[in-house]
XYZ file of C-alpha atoms in Angstrom:
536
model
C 5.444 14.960 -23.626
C 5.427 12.846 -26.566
C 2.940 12.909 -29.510
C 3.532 16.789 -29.206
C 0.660 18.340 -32.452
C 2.749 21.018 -34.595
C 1.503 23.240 -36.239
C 3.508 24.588 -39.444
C 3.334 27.699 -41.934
C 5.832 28.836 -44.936
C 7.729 31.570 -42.263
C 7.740 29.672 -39.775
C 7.423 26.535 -37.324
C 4.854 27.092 -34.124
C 4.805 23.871 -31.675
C 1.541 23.467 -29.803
C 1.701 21.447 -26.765
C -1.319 21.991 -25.356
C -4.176 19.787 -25.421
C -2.420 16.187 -25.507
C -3.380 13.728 -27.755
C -5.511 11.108 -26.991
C -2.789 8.099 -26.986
C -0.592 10.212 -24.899
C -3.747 10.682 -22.485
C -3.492 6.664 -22.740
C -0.098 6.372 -22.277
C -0.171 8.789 -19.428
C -2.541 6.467 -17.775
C -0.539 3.359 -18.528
C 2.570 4.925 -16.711
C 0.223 6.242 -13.720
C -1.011 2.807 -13.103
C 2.066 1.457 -12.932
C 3.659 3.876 -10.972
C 0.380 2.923 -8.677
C 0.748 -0.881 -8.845
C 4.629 -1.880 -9.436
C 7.180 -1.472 -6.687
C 9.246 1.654 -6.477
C 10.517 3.981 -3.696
C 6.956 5.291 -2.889
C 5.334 2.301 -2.633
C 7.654 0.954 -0.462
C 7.106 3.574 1.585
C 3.694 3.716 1.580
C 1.616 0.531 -0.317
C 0.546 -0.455 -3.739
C -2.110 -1.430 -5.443
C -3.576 -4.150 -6.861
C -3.939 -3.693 -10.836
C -7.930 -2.879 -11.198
C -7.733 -0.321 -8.427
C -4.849 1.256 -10.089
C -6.071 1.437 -13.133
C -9.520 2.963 -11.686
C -7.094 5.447 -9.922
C -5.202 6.105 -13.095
C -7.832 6.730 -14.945
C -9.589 9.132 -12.279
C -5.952 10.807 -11.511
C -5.167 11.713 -15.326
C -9.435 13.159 -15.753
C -8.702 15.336 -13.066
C -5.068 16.569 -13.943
C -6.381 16.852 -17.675
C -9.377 19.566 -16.348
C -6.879 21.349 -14.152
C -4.051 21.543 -16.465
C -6.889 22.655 -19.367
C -8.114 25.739 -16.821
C -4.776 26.491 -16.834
C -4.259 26.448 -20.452
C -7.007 28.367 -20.984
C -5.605 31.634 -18.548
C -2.681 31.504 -20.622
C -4.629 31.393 -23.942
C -1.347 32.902 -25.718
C 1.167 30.666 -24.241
C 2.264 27.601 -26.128
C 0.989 25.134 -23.806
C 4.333 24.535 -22.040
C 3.084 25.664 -18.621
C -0.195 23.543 -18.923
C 2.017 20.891 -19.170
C 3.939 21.287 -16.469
C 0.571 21.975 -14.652
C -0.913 18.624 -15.922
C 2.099 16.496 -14.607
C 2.643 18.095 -11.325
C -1.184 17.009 -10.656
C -1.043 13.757 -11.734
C 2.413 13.615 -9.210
C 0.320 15.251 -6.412
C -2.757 13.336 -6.938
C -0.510 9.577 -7.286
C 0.585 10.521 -4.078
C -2.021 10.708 -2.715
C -3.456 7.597 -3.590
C -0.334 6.285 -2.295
C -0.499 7.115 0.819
C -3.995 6.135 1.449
C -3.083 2.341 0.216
C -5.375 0.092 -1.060
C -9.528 0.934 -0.416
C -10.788 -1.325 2.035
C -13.647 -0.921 0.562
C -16.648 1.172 -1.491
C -16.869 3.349 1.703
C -13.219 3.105 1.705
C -12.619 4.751 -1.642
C -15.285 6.980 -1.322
C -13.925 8.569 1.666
C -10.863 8.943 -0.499
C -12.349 10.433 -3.709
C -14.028 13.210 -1.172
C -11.327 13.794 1.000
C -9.102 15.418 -1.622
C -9.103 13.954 -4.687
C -12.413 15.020 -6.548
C -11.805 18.403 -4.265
C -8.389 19.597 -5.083
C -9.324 23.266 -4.374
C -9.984 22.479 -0.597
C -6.424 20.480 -0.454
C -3.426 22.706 0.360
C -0.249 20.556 -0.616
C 3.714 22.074 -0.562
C 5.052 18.488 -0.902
C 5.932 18.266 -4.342
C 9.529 18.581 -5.983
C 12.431 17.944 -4.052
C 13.232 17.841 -0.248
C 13.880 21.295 0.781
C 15.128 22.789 4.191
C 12.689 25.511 4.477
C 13.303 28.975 6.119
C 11.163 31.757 6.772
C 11.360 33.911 3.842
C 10.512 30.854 1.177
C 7.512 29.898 4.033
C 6.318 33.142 4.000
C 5.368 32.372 0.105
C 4.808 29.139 0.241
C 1.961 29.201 2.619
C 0.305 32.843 1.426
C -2.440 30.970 -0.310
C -3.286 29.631 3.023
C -4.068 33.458 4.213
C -6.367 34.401 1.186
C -8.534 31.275 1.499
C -10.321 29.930 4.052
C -11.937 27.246 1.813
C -8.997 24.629 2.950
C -9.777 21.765 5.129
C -6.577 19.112 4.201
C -3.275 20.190 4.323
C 0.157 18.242 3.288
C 3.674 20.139 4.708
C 5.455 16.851 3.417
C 8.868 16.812 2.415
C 9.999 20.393 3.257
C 11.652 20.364 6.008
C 10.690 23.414 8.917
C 13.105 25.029 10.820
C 12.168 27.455 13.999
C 11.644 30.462 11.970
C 9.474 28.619 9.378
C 7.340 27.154 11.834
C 6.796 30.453 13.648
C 5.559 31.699 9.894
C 3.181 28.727 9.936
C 2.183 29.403 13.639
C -0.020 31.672 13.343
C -1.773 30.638 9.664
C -2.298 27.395 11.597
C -3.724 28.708 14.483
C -6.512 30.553 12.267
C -7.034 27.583 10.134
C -7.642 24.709 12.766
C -11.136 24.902 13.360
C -11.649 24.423 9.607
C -9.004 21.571 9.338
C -10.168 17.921 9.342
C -6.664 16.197 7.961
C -3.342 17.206 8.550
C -0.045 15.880 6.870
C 3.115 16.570 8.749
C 4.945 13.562 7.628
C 8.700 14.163 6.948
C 8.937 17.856 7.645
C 12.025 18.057 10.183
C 14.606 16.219 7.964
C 18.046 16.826 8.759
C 17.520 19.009 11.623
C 19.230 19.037 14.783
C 17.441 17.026 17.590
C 16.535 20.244 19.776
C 15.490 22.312 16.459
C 13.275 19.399 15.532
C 11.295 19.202 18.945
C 10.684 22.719 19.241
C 9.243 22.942 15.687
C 6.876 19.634 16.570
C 6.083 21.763 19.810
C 5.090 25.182 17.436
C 2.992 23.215 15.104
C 1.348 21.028 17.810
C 0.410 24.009 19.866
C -0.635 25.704 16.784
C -3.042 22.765 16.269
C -4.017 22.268 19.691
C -8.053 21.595 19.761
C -8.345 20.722 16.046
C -11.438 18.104 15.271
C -9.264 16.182 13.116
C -10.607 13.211 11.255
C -7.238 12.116 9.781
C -2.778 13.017 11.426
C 0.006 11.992 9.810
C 3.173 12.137 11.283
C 4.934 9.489 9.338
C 8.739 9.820 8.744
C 10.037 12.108 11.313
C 11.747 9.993 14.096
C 10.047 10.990 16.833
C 11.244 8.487 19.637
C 9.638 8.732 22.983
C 11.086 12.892 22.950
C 9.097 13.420 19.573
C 5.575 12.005 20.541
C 5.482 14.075 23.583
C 6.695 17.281 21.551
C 3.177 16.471 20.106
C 1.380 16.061 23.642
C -0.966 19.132 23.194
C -2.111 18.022 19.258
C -2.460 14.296 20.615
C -4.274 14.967 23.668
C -6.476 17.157 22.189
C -7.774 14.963 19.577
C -11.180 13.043 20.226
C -12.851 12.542 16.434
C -9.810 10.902 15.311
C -10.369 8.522 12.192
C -7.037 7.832 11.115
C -3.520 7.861 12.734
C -0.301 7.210 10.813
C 2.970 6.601 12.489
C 5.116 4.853 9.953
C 9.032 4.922 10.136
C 9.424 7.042 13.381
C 11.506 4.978 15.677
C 9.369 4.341 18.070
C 10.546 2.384 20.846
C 8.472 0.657 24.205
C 8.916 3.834 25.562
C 7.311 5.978 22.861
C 4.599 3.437 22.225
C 3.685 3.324 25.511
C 3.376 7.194 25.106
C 1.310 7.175 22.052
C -1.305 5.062 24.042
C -1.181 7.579 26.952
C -1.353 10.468 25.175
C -4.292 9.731 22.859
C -7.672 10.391 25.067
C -9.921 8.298 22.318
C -9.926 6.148 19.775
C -13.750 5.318 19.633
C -14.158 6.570 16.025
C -10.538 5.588 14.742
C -10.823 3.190 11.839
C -7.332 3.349 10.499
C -4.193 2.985 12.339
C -1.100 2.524 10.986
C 2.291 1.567 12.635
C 4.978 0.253 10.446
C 8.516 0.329 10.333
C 9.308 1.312 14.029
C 11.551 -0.202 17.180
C 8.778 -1.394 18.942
C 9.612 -4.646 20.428
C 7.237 -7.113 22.675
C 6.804 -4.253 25.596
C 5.672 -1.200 22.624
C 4.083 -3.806 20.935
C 1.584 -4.352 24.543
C 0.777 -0.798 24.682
C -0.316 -0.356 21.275
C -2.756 -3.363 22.104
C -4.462 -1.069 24.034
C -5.020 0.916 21.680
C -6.614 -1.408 19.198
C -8.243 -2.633 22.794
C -9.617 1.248 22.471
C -10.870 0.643 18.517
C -14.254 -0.906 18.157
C -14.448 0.452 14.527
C -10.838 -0.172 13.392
C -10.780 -1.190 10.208
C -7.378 -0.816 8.855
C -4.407 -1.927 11.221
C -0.756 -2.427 10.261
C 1.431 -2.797 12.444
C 4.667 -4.326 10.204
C 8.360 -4.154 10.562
C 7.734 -3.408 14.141
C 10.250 -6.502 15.985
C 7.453 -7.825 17.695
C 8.189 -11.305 19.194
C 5.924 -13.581 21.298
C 4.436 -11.549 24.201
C 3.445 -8.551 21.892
C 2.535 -10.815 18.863
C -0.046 -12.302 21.706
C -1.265 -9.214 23.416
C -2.093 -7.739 19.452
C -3.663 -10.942 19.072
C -5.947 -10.522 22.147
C -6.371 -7.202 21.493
C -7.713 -7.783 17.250
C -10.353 -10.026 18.587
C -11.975 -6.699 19.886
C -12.095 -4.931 15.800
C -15.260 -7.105 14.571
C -15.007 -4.233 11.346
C -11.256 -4.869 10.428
C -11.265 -5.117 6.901
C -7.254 -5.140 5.952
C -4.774 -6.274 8.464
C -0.847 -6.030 7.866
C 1.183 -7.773 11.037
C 4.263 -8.299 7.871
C 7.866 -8.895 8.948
C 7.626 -9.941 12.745
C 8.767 -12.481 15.006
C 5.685 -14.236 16.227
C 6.194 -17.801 15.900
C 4.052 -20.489 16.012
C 1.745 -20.145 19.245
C 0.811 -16.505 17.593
C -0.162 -17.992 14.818
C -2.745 -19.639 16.763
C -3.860 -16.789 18.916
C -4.099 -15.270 15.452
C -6.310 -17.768 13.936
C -8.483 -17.278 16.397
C -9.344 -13.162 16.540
C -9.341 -13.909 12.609
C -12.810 -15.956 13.124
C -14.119 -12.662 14.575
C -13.234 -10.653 11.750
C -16.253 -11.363 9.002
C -15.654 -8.305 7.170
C -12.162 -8.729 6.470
C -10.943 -8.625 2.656
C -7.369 -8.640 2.968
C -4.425 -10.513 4.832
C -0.558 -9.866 5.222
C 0.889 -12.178 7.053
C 4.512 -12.279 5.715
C 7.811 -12.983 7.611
C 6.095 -14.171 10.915
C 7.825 -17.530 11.705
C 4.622 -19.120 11.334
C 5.592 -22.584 10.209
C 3.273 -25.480 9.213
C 0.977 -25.340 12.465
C 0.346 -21.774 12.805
C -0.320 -20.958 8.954
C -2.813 -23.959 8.713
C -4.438 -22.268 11.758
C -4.883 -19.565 9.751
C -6.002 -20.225 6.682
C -8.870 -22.140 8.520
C -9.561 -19.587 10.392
C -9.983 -17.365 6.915
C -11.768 -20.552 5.305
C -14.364 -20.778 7.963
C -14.965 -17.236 9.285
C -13.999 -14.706 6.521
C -16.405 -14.953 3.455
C -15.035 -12.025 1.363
C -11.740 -12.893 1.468
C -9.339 -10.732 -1.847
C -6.096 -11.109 -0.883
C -3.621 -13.544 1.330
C -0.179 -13.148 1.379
C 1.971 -15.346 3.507
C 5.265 -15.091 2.338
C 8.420 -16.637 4.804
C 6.841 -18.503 6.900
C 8.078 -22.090 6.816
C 5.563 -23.326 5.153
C 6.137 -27.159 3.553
C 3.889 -29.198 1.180
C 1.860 -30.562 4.337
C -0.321 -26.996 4.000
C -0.745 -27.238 0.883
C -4.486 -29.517 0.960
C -5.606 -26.422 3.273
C -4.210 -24.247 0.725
C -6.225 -25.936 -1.683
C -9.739 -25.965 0.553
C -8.942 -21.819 0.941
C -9.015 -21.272 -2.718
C -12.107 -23.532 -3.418
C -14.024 -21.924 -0.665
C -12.938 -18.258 -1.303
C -14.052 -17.383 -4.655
C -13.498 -13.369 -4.541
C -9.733 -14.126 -3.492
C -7.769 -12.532 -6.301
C -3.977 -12.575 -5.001
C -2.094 -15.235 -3.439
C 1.533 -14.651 -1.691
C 3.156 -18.166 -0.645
C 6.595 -17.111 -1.956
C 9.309 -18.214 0.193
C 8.043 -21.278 1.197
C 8.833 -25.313 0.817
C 5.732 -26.342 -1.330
C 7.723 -27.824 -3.886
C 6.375 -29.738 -6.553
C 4.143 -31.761 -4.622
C 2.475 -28.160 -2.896
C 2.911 -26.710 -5.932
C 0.499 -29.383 -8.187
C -1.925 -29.551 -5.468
C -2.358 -25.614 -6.097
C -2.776 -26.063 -9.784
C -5.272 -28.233 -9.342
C -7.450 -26.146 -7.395
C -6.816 -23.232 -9.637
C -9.947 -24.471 -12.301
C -12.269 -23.883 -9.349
C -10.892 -20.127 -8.420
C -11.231 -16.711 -9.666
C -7.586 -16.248 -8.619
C -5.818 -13.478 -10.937
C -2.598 -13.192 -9.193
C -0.427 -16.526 -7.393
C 3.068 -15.818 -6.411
C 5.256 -19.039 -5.640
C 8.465 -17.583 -6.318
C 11.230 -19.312 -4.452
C 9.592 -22.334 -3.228
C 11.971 -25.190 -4.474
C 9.512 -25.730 -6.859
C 11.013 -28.398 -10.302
C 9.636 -28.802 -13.560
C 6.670 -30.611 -12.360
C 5.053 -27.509 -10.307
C 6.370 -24.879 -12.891
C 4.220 -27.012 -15.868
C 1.398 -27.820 -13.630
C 0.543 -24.748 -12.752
C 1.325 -22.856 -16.041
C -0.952 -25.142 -17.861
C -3.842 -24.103 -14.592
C -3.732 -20.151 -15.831
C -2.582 -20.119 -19.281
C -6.145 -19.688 -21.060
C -7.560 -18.042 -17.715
C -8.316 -14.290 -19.490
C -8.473 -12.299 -16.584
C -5.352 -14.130 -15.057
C -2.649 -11.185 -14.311
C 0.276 -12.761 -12.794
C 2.314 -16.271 -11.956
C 5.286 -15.930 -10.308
C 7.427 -18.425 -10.581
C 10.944 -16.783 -10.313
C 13.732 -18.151 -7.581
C 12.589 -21.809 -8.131
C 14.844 -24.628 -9.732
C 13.224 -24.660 -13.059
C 15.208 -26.688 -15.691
C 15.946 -24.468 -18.802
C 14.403 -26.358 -21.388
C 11.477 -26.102 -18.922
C 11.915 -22.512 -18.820
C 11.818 -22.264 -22.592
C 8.671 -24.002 -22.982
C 6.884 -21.700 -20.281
C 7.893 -18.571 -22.408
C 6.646 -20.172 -25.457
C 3.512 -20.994 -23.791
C 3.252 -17.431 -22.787
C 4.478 -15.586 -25.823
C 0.934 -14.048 -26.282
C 1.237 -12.480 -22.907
C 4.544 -12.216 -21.521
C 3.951 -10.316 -18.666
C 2.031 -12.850 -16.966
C 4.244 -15.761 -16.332
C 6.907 -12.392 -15.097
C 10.532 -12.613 -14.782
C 12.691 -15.522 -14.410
C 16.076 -14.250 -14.133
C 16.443 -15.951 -10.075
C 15.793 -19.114 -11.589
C 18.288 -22.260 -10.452
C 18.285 -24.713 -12.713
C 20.682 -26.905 -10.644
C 19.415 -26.166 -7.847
C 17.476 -29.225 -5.298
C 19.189 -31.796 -3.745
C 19.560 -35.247 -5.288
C 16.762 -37.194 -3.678
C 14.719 -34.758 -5.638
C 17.018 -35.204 -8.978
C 16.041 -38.948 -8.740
C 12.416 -39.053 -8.452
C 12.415 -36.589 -11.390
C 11.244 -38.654 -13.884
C 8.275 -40.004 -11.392
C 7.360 -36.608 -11.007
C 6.663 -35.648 -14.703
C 4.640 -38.887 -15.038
C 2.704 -37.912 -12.016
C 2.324 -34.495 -13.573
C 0.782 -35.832 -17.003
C -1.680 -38.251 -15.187
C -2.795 -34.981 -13.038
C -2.781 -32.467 -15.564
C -4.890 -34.265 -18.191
C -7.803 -33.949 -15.587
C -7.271 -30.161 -15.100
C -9.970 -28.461 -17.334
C -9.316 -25.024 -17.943
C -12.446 -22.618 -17.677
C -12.384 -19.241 -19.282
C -13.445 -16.098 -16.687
C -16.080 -14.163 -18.157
């Protein structure tokens, strides 16, 4: 910890490192937020932030590691602060995570939930998922889950990242057993790693017995590739469950077979509001099943179902099926193979979704005619609109003018995704344009074969914008004298223009090289009517 106080006599020197000081409380918060808010392992796995809810996290996380780690400190009056320390960063690591994993708030209600459900109420969370990845066998369970006998105060529990052989789980067995009328959320993501197949199924059998009849609010069995064999090792937890709120089922290889097994075993979803399904084998045939169980979801209000190798007959069935969530406030369909007619179907259950804030729509083949079906759709029907991303789709300069009537009409969107795309310059000034009339903080148009024209136009758009966080112009074909006068323009803030190390300067073909110079004189006449408003 840096900014360590010493304290110092004539014999001898005594270093204090208990309490922190107040700029490495600050700094501490700095690093939390981006841990939060910048892409990394974790939030790969899980999902980051945007940068005001991080910070509001970071702020909270640090307050509440600062109080534990000072209780600490202050059983050990004697000590020099070392173990506090330690205390204070393994909360902030415990509590990260579990902002993590929750992803973005939806909403108020949203981040409430959150803040009661664990964070504010770290005595009532039981959590063995920090430090390293450890096979765990009975001896080490029996004393990592005695505090679980002396206290019947817990109502979360996280057995992340240790993984549980036979003889472990029959430790945890019968602690469960006497626990699960108390328990409301339960964590078992990624505790059978490395085991052998039959192990691993007859440990999800001990633990789902042992949780059998449970009135849990919130399961997570992320990370454990369960495959059609592993869901119904969990056939008495899932079958059991009827108050279910949220359901997470993120990297487990599920196939048709074991989607088709998840809806089956799971007797109702009337209360669920946040399902999440990413990073599985599903395919058209999975991808129809778990329709039915959004079908099942009046209150859904979270859904992500990305990475799942969902084509055209499943990309249309989810479609059908979202029309039925009238309170889906995020939606996250990234990296699929829908194609255009999807997009369509999507565009419409998006004009039944009022209360929706946030959009991923990545990677789905959408092209020109199924984003501009869309973004309609979200121009028209969806008045609270934050964030849009639509990154690798296909999408050419002809979507840009309904680009441009999105960000005029939405003013609470903050973050814009169209990297990956053909805007070019002509997209690209069209944007800029529209950016005086936004409250836009974020635009990423990385990688859009975007020249010097686009890159000025829309530096000039956010330069003086004060709460503007980020333009992302990397992977473009940015000349480098161009490049030098967008750093200069943004010396007073760096980080907001971002990297530019994918840049191409020679890249475009040479119809473009030609009509360069008409470009920049089409830039000047367009630019000079841009007035730049300062956010208060």
């Amino acid at each position: 910890m840096d900014n360590t106080a010493y304290t110092l006599s004539r014999s001898s020197i005594s270093i204090k490192l208990w309490p922190p000081s107040e700029n490495t409380r600050k700094t501490l918060v700095e690093r939390i937020t981006n841990n939060l808010s910048t892409n990394s392992i974790f939030t790969d796995k899980y999902q980051s932030l945007g940068r005001e809810e991080a910070v509001e996290n970071a702020h909270r996380i640090e307050d509440l590691a600062f109080v534990s780690a000072n209780q600490h400190y202050q059983n050990e009056p004697d000590g020099d602060g070392g173990s506090a320390v330690q205390h204070y960063a393994r909360e902030c690591s415990k509590l990260i995570l579990e902002v993590l994993k929750r992803g973005p708030a939806a909403s108020e209600a949203t981040n409430e939930r959150s803040v009661n459900n664990g964070i504010s109420t770290p005595e009532t969370f039981f959590d063995i998922s920090n430090g390293e990845r450890k096979f765990l066998e009975a001896e080490e369970a029996e004393k990592l889950l005695h505090p679980l006998k002396e206290s019947n105060s817990y109502v979360k529990i996280c057995f992340s990242n240790r993984s549980f052989g036979v003889d472990a789980a029959r430790v945890a067995e019968p602690i469960l057993r006497s626990l699960k009328d108390q328990l409301k959320e339960v964590d078992l993501s990624d505790f059978i790693a490395g085991r052998p197949e039959a192990e691993a199924l007859e440990v999800m059998k001990i633990f789902s017995s042992a949780l059998e009849g449970a009135a849990l609010k919130s399961l997570n069995l992320s990370n454990n590739a369960l495959g059609e064999k592993g869901v119904i090792a969990f056939e008495d937890l899932l079958k059991s469950q009827t108050s279910l709120e949220e359901l997470y089922l993120m990297n487990n290889g599920i196939s048709e077979a074991a989607a088709q097994a998840v809806c089956d075993l799971i007797p109702s979803t009337e209360k669920l509001k946040v399902l999440h399904f990413h990073n599985n084998m599903t395919g058209d045939e999975g991808a129809i099943a778990i329709a039915e169980v959004v079908k099942r979801s009046p209150l859904l209000e979270n859904f992500r179902c990305s990475s799942t190798r969902i084509g055209l007959e499943g990309g249309l069935a989810l479609a059908q099926a979202l029309e039925t969530c009238s309170h889906l406030e995020k939606l996250d369909l990234r990296d699929n193979m829908f194609g255009v007619e999807v997009g369509i179907s999507l565009a419409k259950a998006l004009s039944k979704h009022p209360n929706l804030t946030e959009a991923y729509l990545s990677y789905l083949n959408l092209e020109d005619e199924g984003a501009t079906a869309i973004i309609n759709a979200l121009k028209e029907f969806v008045p609270s609109l934050e964030v849009l991303e639509m990154a690798g789709n296909d999408i050419t300069s002809e979507v840009a003018p309904t680009i441009v009537a999105l960000l005029k009409a939405k003013q609470k969107l903050i973050k814009l995704n169209v990297s990956e795309n053909e805007l070019k310059d002509e997209g690209a000034i069209q944007i800029a344009e529209a950016l005086e009339q936004t409250h836009l903080k974020e635009l990423d148009i990385s990688s859009n074969s975007t020249g010097k024209a686009g890159a000025k136009a829309l530096a000039l758009a956010v330069v003086d914008k004060l709460k503007f966080k980020l333009l992302n112009l990397n992977g473009n074909f940015i000349p480098e004298e161009t490049i030098d006068e967008l750093k200069e323009m943004f010396a007073k803030a760096p980080e907001i223009l971002g990297p530019l190390d994918e840049n191409d300067p020679e890249g475009g073909d040479d119809d473009e090289a030609v009509d360069e110079g008409s470009g920049d004189d089409d830039l000047a006449s367009k630019v000079k009517k841009l007035h730049i408003e300062d956010e208060d």
